[in-house]
CSV table of C-alpha atoms in Angstrom, one decimal:
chain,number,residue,atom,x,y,z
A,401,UNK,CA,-32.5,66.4,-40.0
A,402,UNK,CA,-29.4,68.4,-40.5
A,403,UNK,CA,-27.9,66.6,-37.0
A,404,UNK,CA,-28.9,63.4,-38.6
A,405,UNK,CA,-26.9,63.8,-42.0
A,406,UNK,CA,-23.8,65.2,-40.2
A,407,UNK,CA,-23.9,62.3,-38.1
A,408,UNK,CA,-24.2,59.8,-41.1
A,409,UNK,CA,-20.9,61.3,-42.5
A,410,UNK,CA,-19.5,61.3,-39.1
A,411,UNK,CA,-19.3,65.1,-38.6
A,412,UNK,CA,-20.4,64.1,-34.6
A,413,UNK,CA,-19.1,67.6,-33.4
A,414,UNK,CA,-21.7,69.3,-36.0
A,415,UNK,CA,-24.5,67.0,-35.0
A,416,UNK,CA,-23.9,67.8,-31.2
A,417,UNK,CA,-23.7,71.4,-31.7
A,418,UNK,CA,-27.0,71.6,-34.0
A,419,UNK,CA,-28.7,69.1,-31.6
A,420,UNK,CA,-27.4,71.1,-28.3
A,421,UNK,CA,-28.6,74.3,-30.4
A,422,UNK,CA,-32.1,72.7,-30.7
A,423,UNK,CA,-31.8,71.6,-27.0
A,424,UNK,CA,-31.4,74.9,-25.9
A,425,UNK,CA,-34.8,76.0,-27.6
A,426,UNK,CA,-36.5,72.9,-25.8
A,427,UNK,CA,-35.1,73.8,-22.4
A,428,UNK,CA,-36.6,77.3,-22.9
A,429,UNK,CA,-40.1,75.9,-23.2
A,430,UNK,CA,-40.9,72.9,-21.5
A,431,UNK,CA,-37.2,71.3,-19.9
A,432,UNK,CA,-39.1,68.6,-18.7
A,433,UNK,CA,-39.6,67.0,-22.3
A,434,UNK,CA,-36.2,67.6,-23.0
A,435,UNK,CA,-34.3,64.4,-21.8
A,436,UNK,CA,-34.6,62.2,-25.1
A,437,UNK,CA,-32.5,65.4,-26.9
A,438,UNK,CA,-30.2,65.8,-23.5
A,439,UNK,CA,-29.4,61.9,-24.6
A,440,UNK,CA,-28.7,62.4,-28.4
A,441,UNK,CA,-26.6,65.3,-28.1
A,442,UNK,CA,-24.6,62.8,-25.3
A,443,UNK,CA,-24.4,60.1,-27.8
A,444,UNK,CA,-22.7,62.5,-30.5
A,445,UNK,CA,-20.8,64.1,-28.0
A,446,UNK,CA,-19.4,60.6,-27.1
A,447,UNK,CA,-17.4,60.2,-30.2
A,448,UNK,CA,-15.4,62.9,-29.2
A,449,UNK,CA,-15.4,63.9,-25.9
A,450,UNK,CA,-16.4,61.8,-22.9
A,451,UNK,CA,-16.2,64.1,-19.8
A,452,UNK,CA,-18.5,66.5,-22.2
A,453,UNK,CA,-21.0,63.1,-22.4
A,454,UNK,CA,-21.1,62.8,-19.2
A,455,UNK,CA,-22.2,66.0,-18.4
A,456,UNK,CA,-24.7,65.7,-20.6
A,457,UNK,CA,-25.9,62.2,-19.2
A,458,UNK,CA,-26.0,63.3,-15.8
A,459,UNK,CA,-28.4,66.2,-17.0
A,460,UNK,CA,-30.0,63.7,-18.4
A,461,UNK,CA,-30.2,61.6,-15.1
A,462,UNK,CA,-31.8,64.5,-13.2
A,463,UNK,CA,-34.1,65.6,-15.8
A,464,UNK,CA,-35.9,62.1,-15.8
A,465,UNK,CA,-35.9,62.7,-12.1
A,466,UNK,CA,-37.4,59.3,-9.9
A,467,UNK,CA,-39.5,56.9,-12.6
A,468,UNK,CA,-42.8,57.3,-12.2
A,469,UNK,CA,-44.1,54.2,-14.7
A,470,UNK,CA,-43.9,56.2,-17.8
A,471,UNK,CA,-40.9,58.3,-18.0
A,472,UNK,CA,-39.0,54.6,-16.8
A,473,UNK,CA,-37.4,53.8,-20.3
A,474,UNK,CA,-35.8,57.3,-20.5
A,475,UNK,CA,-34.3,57.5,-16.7
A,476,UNK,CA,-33.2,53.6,-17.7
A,477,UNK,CA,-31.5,54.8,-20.8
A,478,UNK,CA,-30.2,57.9,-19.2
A,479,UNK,CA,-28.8,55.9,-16.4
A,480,UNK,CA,-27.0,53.6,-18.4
A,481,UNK,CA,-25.7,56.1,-20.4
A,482,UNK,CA,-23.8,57.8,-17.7
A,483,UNK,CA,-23.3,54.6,-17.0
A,484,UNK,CA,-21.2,53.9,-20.2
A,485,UNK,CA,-19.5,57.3,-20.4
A,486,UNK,CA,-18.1,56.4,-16.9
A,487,UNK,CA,-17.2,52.6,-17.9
A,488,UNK,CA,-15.5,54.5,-20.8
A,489,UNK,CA,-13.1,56.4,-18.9
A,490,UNK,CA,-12.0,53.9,-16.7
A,491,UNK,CA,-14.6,54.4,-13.6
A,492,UNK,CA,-16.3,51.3,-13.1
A,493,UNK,CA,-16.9,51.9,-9.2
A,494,UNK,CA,-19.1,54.9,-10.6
A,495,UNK,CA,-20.9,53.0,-13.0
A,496,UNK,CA,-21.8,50.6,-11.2
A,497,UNK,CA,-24.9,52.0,-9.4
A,498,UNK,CA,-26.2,53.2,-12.6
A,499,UNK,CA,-26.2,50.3,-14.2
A,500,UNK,CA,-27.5,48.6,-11.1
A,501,UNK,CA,-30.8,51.7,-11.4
A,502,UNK,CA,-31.4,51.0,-14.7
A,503,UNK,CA,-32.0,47.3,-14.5
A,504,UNK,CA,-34.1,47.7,-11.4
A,505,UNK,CA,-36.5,49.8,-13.3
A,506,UNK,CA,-36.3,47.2,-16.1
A,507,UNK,CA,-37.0,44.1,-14.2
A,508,UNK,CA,-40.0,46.6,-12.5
A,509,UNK,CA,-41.8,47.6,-16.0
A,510,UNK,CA,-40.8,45.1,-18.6
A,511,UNK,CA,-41.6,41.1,-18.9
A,512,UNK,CA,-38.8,38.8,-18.8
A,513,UNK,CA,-38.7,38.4,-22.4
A,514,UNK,CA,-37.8,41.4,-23.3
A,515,UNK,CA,-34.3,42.0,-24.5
A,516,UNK,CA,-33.5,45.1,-22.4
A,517,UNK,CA,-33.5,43.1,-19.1
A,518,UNK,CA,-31.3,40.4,-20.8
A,519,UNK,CA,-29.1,43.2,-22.2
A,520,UNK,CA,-29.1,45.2,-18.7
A,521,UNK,CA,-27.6,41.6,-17.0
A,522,UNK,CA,-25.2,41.5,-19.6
A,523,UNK,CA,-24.1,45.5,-18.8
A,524,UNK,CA,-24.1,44.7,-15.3
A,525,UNK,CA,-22.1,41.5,-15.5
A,526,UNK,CA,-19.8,43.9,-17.6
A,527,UNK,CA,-18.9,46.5,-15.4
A,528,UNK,CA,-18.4,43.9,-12.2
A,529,UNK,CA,-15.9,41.7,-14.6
A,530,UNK,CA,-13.9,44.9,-14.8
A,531,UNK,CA,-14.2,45.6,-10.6
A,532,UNK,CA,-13.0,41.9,-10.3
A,533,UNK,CA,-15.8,40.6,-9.1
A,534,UNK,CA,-16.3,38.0,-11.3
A,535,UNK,CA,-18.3,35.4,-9.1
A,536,UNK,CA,-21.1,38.0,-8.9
A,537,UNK,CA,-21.0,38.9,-12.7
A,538,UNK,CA,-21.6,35.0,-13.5
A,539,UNK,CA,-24.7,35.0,-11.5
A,540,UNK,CA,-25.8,37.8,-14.1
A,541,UNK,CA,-24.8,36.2,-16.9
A,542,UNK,CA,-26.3,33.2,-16.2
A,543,UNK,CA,-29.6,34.9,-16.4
A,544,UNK,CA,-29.0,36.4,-19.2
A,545,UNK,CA,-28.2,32.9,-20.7
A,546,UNK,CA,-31.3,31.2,-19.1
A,547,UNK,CA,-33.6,34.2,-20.5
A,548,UNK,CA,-32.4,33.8,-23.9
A,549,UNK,CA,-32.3,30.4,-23.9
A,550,UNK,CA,-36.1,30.3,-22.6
A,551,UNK,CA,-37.4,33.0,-25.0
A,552,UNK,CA,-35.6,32.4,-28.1
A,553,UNK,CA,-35.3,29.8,-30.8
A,554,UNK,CA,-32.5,27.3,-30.4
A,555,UNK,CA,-29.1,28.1,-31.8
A,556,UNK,CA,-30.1,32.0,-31.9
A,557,UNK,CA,-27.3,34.6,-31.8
A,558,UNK,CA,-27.8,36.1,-28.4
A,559,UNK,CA,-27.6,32.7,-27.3
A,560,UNK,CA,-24.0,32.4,-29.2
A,561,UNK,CA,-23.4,35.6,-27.4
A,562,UNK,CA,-24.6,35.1,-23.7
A,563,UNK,CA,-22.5,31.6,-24.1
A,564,UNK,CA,-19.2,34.0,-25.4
A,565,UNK,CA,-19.7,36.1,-22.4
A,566,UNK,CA,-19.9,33.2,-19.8
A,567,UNK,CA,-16.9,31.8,-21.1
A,568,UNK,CA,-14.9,35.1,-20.9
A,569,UNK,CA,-16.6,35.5,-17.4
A,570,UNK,CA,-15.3,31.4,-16.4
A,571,UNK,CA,-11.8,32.5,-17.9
A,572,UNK,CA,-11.5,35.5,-15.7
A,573,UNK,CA,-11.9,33.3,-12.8
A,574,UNK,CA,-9.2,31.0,-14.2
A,575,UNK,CA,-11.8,28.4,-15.1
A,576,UNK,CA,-10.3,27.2,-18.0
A,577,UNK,CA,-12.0,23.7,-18.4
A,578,UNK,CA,-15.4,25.1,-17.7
A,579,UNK,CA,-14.8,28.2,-19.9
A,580,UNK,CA,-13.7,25.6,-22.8
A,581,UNK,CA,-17.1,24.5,-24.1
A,582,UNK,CA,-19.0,27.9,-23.8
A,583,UNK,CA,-16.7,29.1,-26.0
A,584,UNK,CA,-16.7,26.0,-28.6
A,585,UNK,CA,-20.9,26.1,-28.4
A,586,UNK,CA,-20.5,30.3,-29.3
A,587,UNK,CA,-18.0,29.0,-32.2
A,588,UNK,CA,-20.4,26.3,-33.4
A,589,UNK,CA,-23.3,28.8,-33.2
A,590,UNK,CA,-21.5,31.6,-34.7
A,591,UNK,CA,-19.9,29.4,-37.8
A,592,UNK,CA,-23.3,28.1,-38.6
A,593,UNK,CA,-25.3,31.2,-38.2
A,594,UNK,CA,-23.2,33.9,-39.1
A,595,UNK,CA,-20.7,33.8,-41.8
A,596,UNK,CA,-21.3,37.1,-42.7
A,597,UNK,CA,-20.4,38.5,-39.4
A,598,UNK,CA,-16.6,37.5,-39.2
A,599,UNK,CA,-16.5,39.8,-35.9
A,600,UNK,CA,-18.5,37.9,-33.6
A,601,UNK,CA,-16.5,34.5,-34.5
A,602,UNK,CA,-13.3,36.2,-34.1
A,603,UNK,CA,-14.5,36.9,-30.5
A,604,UNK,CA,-15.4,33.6,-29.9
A,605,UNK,CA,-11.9,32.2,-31.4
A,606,UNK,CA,-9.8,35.0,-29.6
A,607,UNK,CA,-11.6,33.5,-26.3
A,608,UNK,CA,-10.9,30.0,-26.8
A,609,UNK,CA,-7.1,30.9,-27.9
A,610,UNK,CA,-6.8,32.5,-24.8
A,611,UNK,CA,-8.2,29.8,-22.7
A,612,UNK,CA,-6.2,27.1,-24.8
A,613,UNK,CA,-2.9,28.8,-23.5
A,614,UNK,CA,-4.0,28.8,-19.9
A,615,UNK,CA,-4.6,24.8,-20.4
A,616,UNK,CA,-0.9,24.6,-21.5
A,617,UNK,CA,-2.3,23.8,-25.4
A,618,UNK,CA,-0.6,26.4,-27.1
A,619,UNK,CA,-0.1,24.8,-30.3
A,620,UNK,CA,-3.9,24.5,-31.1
A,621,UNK,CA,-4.1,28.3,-29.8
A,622,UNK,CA,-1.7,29.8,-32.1
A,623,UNK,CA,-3.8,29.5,-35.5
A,624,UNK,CA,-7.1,30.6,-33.6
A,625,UNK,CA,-5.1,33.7,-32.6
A,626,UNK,CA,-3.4,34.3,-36.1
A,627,UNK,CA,-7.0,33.6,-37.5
A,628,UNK,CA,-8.6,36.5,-35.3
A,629,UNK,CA,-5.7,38.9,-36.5
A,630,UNK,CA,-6.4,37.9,-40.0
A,631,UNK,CA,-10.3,38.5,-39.5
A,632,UNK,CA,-10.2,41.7,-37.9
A,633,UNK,CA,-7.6,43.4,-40.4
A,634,UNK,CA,-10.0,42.4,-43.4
A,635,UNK,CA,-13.4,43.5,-41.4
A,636,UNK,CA,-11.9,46.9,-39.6
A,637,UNK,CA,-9.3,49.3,-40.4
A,638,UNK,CA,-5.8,47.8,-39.5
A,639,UNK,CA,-5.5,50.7,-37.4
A,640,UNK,CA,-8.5,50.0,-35.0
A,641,UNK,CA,-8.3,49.2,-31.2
A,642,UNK,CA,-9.8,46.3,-31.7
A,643,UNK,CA,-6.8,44.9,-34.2
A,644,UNK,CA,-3.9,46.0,-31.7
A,645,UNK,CA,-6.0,43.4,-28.9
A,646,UNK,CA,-5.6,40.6,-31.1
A,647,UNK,CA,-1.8,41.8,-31.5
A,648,UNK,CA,-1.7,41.4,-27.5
A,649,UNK,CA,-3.0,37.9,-27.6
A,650,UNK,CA,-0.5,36.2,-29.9
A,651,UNK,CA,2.0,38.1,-28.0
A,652,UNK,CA,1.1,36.1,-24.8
A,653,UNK,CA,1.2,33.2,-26.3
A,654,UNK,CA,5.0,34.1,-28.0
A,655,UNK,CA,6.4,35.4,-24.6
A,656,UNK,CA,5.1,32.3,-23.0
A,657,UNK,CA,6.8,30.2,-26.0
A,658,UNK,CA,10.2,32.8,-25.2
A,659,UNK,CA,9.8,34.7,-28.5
A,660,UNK,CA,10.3,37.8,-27.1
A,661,UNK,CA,11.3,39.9,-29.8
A,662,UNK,CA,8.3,38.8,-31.9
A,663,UNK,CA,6.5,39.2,-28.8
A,664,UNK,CA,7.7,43.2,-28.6
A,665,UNK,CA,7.3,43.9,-32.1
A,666,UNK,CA,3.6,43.3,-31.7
A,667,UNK,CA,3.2,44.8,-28.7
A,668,UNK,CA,4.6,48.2,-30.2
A,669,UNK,CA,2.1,48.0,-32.6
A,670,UNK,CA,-0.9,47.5,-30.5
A,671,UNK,CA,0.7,50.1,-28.0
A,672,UNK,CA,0.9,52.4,-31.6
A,673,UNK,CA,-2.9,52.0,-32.2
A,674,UNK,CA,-4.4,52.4,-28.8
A,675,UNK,CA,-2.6,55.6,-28.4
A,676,UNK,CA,-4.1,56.7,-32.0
A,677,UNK,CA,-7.4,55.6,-30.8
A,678,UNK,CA,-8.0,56.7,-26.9
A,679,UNK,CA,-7.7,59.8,-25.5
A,680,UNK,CA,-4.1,60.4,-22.9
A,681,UNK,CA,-4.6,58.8,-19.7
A,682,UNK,CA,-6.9,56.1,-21.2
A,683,UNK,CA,-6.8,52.9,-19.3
A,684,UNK,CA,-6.5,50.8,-22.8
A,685,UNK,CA,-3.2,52.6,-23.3
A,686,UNK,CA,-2.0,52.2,-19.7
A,687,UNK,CA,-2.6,48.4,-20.0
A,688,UNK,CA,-0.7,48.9,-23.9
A,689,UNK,CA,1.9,50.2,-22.2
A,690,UNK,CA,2.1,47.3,-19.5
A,691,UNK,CA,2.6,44.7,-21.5
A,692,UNK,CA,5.2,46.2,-23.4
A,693,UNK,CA,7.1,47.6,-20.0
A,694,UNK,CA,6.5,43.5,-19.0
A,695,UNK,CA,8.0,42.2,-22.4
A,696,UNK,CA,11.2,44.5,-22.0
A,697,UNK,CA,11.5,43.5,-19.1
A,698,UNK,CA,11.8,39.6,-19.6
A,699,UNK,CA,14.6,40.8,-22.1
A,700,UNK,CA,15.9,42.5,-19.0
A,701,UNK,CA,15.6,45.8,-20.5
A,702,UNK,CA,14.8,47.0,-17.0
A,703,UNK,CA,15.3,50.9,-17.8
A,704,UNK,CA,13.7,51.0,-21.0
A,705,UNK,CA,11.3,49.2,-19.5
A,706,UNK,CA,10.8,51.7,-16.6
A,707,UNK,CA,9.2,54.7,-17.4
A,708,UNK,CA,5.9,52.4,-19.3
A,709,UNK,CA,5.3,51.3,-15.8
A,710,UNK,CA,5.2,54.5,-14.4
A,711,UNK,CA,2.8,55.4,-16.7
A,712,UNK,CA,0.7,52.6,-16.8
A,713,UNK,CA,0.2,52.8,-12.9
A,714,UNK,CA,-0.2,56.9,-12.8
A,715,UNK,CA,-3.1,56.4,-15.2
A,716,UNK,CA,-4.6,53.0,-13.3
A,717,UNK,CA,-4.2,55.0,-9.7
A,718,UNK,CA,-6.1,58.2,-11.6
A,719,UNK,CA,-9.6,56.3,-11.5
A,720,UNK,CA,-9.0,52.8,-9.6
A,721,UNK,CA,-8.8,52.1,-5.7
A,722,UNK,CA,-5.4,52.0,-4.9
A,723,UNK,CA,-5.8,48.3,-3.5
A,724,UNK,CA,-7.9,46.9,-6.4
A,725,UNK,CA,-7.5,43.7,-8.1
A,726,UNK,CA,-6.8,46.0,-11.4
A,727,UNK,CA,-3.5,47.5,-9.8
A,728,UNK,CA,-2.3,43.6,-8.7
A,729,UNK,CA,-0.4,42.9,-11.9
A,730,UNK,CA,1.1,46.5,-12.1
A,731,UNK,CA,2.4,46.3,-9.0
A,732,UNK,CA,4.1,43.2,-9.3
A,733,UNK,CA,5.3,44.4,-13.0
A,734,UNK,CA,6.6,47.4,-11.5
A,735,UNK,CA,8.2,45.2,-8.3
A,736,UNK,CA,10.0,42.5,-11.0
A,737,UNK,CA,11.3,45.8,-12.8
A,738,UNK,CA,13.2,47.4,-9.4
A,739,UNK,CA,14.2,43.8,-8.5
A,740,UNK,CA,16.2,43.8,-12.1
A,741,UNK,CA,17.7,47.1,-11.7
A,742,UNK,CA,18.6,45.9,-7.7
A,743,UNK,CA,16.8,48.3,-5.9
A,744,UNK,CA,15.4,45.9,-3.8
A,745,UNK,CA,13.7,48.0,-0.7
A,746,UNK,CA,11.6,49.6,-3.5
A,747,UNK,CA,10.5,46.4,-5.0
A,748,UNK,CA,9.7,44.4,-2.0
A,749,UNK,CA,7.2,47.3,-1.1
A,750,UNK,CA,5.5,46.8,-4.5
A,751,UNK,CA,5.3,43.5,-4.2
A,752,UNK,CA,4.1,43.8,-1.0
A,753,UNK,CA,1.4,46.3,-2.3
A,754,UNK,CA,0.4,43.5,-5.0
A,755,UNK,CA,-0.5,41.0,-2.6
A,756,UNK,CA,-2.7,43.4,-0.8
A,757,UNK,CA,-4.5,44.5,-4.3
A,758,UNK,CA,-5.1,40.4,-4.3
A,759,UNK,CA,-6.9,39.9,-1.0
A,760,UNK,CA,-10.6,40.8,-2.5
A,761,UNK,CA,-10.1,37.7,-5.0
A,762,UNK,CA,-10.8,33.9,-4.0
A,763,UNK,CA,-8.4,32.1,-1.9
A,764,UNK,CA,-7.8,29.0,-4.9
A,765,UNK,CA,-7.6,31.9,-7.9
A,766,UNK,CA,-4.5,31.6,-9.9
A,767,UNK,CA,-3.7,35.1,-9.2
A,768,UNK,CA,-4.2,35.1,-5.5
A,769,UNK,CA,-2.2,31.8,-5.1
A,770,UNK,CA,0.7,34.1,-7.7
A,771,UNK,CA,1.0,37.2,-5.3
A,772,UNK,CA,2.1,34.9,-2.1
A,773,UNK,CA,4.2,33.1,-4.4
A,774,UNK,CA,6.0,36.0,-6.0
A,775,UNK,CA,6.4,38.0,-2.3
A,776,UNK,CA,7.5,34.6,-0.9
A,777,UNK,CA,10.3,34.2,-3.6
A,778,UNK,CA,11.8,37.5,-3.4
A,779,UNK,CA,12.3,37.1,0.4
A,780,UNK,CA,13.7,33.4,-0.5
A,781,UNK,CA,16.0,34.7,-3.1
A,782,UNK,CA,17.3,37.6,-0.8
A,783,UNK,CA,17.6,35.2,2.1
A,784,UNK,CA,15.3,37.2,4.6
A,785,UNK,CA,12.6,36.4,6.7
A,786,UNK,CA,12.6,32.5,6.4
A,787,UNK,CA,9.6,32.2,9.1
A,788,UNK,CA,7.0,34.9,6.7
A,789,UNK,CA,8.7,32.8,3.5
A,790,UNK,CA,7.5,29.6,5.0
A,791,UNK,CA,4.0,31.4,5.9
A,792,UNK,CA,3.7,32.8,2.5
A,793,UNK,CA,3.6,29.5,0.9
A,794,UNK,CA,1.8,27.0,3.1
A,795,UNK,CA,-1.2,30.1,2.2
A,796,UNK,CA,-0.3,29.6,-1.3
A,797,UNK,CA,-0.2,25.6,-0.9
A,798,UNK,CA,-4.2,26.0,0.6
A,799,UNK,CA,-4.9,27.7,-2.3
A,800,UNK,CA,-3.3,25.4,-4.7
A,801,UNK,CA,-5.1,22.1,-2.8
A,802,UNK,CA,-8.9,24.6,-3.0
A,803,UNK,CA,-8.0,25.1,-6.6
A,804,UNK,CA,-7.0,21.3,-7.1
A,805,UNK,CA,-10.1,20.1,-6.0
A,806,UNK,CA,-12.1,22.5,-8.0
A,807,UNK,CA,-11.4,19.7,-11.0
A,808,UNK,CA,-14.0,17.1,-11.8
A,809,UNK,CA,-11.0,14.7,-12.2
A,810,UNK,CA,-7.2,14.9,-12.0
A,811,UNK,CA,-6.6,14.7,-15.7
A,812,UNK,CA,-4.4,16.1,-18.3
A,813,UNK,CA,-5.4,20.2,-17.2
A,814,UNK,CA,-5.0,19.4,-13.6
A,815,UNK,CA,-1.8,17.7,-13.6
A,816,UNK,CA,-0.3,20.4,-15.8
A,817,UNK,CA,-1.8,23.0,-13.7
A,818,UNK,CA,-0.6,21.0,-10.3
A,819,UNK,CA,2.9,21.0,-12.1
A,820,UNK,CA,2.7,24.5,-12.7
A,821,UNK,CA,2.6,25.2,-8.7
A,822,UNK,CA,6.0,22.7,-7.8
A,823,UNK,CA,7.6,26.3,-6.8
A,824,UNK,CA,5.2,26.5,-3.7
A,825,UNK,CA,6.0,23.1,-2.4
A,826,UNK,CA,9.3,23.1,-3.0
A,827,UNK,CA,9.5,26.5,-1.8
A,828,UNK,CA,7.7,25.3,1.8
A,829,UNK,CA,10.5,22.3,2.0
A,830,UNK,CA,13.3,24.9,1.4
A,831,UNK,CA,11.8,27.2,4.1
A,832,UNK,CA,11.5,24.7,6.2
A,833,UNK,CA,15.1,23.4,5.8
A,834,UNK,CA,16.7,26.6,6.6
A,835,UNK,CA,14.9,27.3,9.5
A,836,UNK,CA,15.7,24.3,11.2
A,837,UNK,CA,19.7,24.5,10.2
A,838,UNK,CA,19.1,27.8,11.8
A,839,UNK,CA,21.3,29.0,15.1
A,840,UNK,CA,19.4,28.9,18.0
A,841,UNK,CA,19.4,32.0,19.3
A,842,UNK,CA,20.8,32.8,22.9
């Protein structure tokens, strides 16, 4: 009881010590029944401390030892708890077979109806969005959609949801046009159904902003965005994480539009609150920190610039593979920063480095297709290796044709995408041209 009430007033380090005090009597009787208290004490713990949670979880993990058909829904909670407490600190390749556990032993014990095996697709998909894997996190959330479209009533919530999810799933793999009406269906749902929850529409118009800048249509994204800011400041603190993401979206869309000192003054704001909010060394500051290191750049602010992107990639490199899709976009931050400040041997090596973080990811992505262009410029613009120049973009020009075809029809999105690539063909003819005025050699 007393745990309870100092949780309710958010006192979470006097919960966990009176529920870790309580623990400690259960362990000295009968440990075995102890795994439900190992779990709450983790969850109050959480809110302050995460590598503390985790310790806890794991105890948890080991206490509920293999599932024998009725301790199941503890060792599935417990797993995805240490799931979550490792998602939380950046650890996704750890989480992953937790997550993967726990809905084994759901789909094993529970009907397909149930929401915990809809909800354990949903963590899954979750945790393989952030690995970049993002064609095996649709399959998952494409049975999360199907179950809740099967088992409840049209134009439910979780449907709105599942379609949200699918949409930010499609938009990961640069799917725009299919992401598009996921997210207007989750915006129709969401406006009819659910007024009074101004959160989950905000999500739903942050996603379709987002996609709407992609397709080249910033000028219908622009008042979603500004609408999501306005939401979130009037249902959260204006200080919450959550507020400085919707910052970083409208940034996007001003640095694309060249606003750039707009552009910074939001991105010092969301880099503010994220560092008020996360512990040192989170990832959601490294990536704060990023974008900011990327907008100073474009202002050519190359040293100011500088020491955000060693940050940003110390903390990334902490917890990530060191050829991951996640470290792509540093790397190629960090190799654009060195190119401005002319230390070029340094920053063909990172861009070098974010090509390799790109070869896990689908020859027609946009981001793939981006790390042979960007390598393949730099050697254009410092006249070196013609031949690997040329190579770099006829792979970029596959990727652009896979990607190209990808499209139902070449309409509006496709042409202004296809326009969007005219470096990589030009690029290819320019290759070619030099090589063949060339000396021969002797």
């Amino acid at each position: 009881m007393a745990a309870r009430e100092a949780s309710e007033r958010n006192d979470h380090r006097q919960a966990a010590a009176t529920i870790l005090a309580e623990l400690k009597q259960c362990e000295a009787v009968e440990p075995s029944r102890c795994a439900l208290l190992l779990m709450w004490a983790g969850s109050e713990t959480f809110q302050f401390d995460y590598q503390a949670a985790e310790r806890l979880a794991r105890r948890a993990v080991t206490l509920t030892g293999p599932p024998d058909g009725k301790s199941y829904p503890d060792r599935a909670h417990a797993l995805d708890f240490l799931a979550l407490t490792l998602g939380t600190q950046g650890r996704f390749v750890e989480a992953e077979a937790p997550r993967r556990a726990a809905l084994a032993l759901l789909e094993q014990n529970r009907p397909e109806a149930d929401l915990r095996v809809a909800d354990g697709y949903n963590q899954l998909a979750g945790v393989l969005d952030r690995l970049s894997r993002h064609s095996e996190a649709e399959v998952f959330l494409r049975r999360m959609l199907l179950l809740h479209e099967r088992h409840r009533p049209p134009g439910h919530l979780l449907i709105a949801m599942s379609y949200n999810n699918l949409a930010d799933n499609l938009a990961s793999q640069a799917r725009y046009v299919d992401a598009e009406p996921f997210y207007r269906k989750a915006m129709m749902l969401r406006e009819q159904l659910s007024p009074s929850n101004p959160s989950a529409l905000a999500a739903s118009y942050e996603g379709l902003g987002r996609a709407l800048i992609n397709l080249s249509r910033a000028d219908e994204a622009e008042p979603l965005l500004r609408r999501v800011i306005d939401i979130r400041i009037k249902t959260f603190e204006a200080e919450e994480y959550i507020v400085a993401w919707s910052y970083d979206n409208l940034a996007m869309l001003l640095e694309n539009r060249g606003d750039f000192r707009e552009a910074e003054s939001l991105r010092r704001k969301s880099l503010e609150i994220q560092e008020a909010n996360w512990p040192a060394g989170h990832l959601t500051i490294a990536a704060a920190r990023s974008m900011l290191a990327t907008n100073l750049d474009l202002q050519a602010r190359y040293v100011e610039a500088e020491p955000l992107h060693l940050k940003a990639i110390a903390a990334y490199a902490a917890v990530t593979p060191d050829d991951a899709p996640a470290m792509a976009d540093l790397y190629d931050s960090r190799a654009y920063n060195l190119e401005g400040q002319d230390r070029d041997e340094e920053a063909e090596r990172f861009y070098r480095r974010s090509l390799r973080a790109r070869a896990t990811l689908p020859a027609a992505h946009p981001r793939r297709i981006f790390g042979y262009r960007s390598l393949a410029g730099y050697l254009r613009d410092h006249d070196r290796a013609w031949s690997e120049v040329r190579s770099l973009y006829r792979v970029a020009q596959a990727g652009v044709f896979d990607r190209l075809a990808s499209y139902s029809s070449f309409d509006r999105e496709a042409q202004i995408e296809l326009r969007g690539y005219q470096p990589v063909f030009t690029g290819q003819v320019r290759a070619a041209w030099t090589l063949s005025n060339m000396p021969a050699r002797p």
